[in-house]
C-alpha positions as CSV (number, residue, x, y, z in Angstrom):
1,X,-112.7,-48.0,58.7
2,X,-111.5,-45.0,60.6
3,X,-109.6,-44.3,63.3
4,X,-110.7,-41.6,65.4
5,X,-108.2,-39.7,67.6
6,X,-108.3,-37.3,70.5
7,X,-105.2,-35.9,72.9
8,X,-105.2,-38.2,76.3
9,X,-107.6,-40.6,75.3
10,X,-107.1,-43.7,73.4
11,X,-107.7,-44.4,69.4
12,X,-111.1,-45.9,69.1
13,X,-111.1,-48.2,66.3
14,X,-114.4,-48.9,63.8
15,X,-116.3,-46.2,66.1
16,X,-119.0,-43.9,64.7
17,X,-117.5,-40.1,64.8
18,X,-117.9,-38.6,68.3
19,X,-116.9,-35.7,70.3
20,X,-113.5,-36.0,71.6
21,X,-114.8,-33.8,74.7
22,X,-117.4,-36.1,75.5
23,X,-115.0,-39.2,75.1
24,X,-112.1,-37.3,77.4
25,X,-114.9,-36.6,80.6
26,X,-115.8,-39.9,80.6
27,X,-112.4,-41.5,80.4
28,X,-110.9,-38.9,83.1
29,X,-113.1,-40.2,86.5
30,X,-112.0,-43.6,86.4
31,X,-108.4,-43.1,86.0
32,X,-108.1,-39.8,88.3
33,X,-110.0,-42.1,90.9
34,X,-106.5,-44.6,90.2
35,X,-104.0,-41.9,89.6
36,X,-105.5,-40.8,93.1
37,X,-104.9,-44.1,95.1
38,X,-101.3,-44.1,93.4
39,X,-100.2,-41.1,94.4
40,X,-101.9,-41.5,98.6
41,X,-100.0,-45.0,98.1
42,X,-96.3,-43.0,97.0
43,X,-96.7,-39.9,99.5
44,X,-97.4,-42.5,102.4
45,X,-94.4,-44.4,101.5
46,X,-92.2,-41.4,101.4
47,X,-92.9,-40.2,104.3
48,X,-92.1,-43.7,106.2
49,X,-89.3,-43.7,104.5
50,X,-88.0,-40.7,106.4
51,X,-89.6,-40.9,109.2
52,X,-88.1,-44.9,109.5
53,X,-84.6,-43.2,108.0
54,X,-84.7,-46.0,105.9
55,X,-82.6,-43.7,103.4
56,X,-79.7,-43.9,106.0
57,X,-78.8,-47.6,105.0
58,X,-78.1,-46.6,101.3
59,X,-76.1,-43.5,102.3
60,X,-72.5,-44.2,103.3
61,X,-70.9,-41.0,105.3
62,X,-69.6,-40.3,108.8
63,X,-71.6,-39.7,111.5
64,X,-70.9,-36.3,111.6
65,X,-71.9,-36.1,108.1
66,X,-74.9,-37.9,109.1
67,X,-76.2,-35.7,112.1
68,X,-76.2,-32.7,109.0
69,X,-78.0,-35.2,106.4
70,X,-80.6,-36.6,108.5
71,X,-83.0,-33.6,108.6
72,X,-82.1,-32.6,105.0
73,X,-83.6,-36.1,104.0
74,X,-86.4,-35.8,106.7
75,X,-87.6,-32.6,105.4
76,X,-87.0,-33.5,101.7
77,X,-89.0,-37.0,101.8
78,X,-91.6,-35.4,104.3
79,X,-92.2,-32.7,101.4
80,X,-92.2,-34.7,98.5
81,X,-94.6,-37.0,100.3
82,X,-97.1,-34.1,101.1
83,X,-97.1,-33.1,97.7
84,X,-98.0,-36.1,96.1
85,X,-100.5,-36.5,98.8
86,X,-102.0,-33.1,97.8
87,X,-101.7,-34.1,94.1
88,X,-103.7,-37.6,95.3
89,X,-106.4,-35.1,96.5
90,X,-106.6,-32.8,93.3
91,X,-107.2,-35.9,91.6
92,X,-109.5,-37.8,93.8
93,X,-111.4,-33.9,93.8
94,X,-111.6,-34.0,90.1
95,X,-112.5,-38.0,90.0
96,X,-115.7,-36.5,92.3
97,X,-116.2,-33.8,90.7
98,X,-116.3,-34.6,87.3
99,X,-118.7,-33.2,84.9
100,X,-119.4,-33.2,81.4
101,X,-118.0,-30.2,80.1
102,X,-114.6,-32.0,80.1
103,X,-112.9,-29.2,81.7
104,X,-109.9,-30.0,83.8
105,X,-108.4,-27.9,86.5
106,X,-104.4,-27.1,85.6
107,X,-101.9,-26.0,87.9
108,X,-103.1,-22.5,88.3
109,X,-106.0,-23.9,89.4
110,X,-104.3,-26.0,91.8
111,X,-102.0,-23.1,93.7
112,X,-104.8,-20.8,93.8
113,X,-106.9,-23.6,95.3
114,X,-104.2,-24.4,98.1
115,X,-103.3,-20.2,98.6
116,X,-106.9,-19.8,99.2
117,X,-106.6,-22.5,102.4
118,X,-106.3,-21.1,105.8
119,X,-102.9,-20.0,105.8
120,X,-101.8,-21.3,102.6
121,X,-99.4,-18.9,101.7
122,X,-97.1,-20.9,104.9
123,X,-98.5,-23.8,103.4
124,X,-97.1,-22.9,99.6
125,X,-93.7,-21.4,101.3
126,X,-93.3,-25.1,103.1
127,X,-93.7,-26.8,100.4
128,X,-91.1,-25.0,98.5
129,X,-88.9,-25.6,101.2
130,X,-89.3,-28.9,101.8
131,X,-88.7,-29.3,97.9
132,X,-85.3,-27.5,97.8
133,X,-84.1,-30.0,101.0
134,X,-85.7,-33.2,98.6
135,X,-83.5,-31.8,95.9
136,X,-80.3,-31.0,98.7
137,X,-81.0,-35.1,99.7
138,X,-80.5,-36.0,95.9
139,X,-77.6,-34.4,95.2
140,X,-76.0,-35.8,99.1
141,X,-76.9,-39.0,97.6
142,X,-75.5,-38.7,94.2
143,X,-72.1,-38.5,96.1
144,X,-72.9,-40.7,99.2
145,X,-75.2,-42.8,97.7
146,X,-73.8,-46.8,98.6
147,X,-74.4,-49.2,95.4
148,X,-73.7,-52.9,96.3
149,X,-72.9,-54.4,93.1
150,X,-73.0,-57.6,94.1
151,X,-77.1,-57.2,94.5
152,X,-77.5,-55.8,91.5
């Protein structure tokens, strides 16, 4: 009996040696087809989630403190959504496109593939943007952040 092993795919017990290439392509369309549907699933949710300021009931600070937090958190959860709404693309692109060289695109392949958009150079510098105010919203609520104990 031998166990046969290949990286991101897994063991195949009492199998007759194989290419681990040929096992990876055809275990990678399914799961970037899920990995896909996740990811639409968590980018749609984030942005609801700010545009619904549903963040604002976990936050407790002023309202002054609030008008300044509001579009941090917007533009943070807005961001983070879009990203893992153009990761859910990449994916569902790859899930399409799959072939049987095994080849998978990395993230090189994934900037120069959004740069190379109509204006995607604005679309790159947005992103980043939008990820430093996520980050700004995560550190406003690490010290506003309200934890009802009682709930937990």
């Amino acid at each position: 009996i031998r166990v046969h092993r290949c990286p991101s795919v897994v063991p195949i017990r009492f199998a007759p040696p194989q290419s681990c290439s040929a096992l990876q392509s055809t275990a990678k369309t399914p799961s970037a087809a899920m990995i896909a549907v996740i990811l639409i699933v968590v980018g749609i949710a984030h942005m609801a989630k700010a545009l619904r300021e549903k963040y604002a009931r976990h936050i407790d600070a002023s309202p002054r403190a609030m008008r300044l937090i509001h579009p941090i958190a917007k533009t943070g959860l807005i961001a983070r959504g879009a990203v893992f709404l153009t990761l859910a693309f990449l994916f569902a692109l790859r899930a399409w496109r799959a072939d049987a060289s095994g080849e998978t695109p990395g993230t090189q392949e994934a900037l120069e593939y959004v740069q190379s958009l109509p204006m995607g150079w604005l679309l790159l510098a947005a992103t980043g943007i939008g990820l430093v105010s996520f980050a700004l919203y995560s550190v406003i609520q690490g010290g506003f952040r309200r934890i009802n104990v009682e709930d937990a």
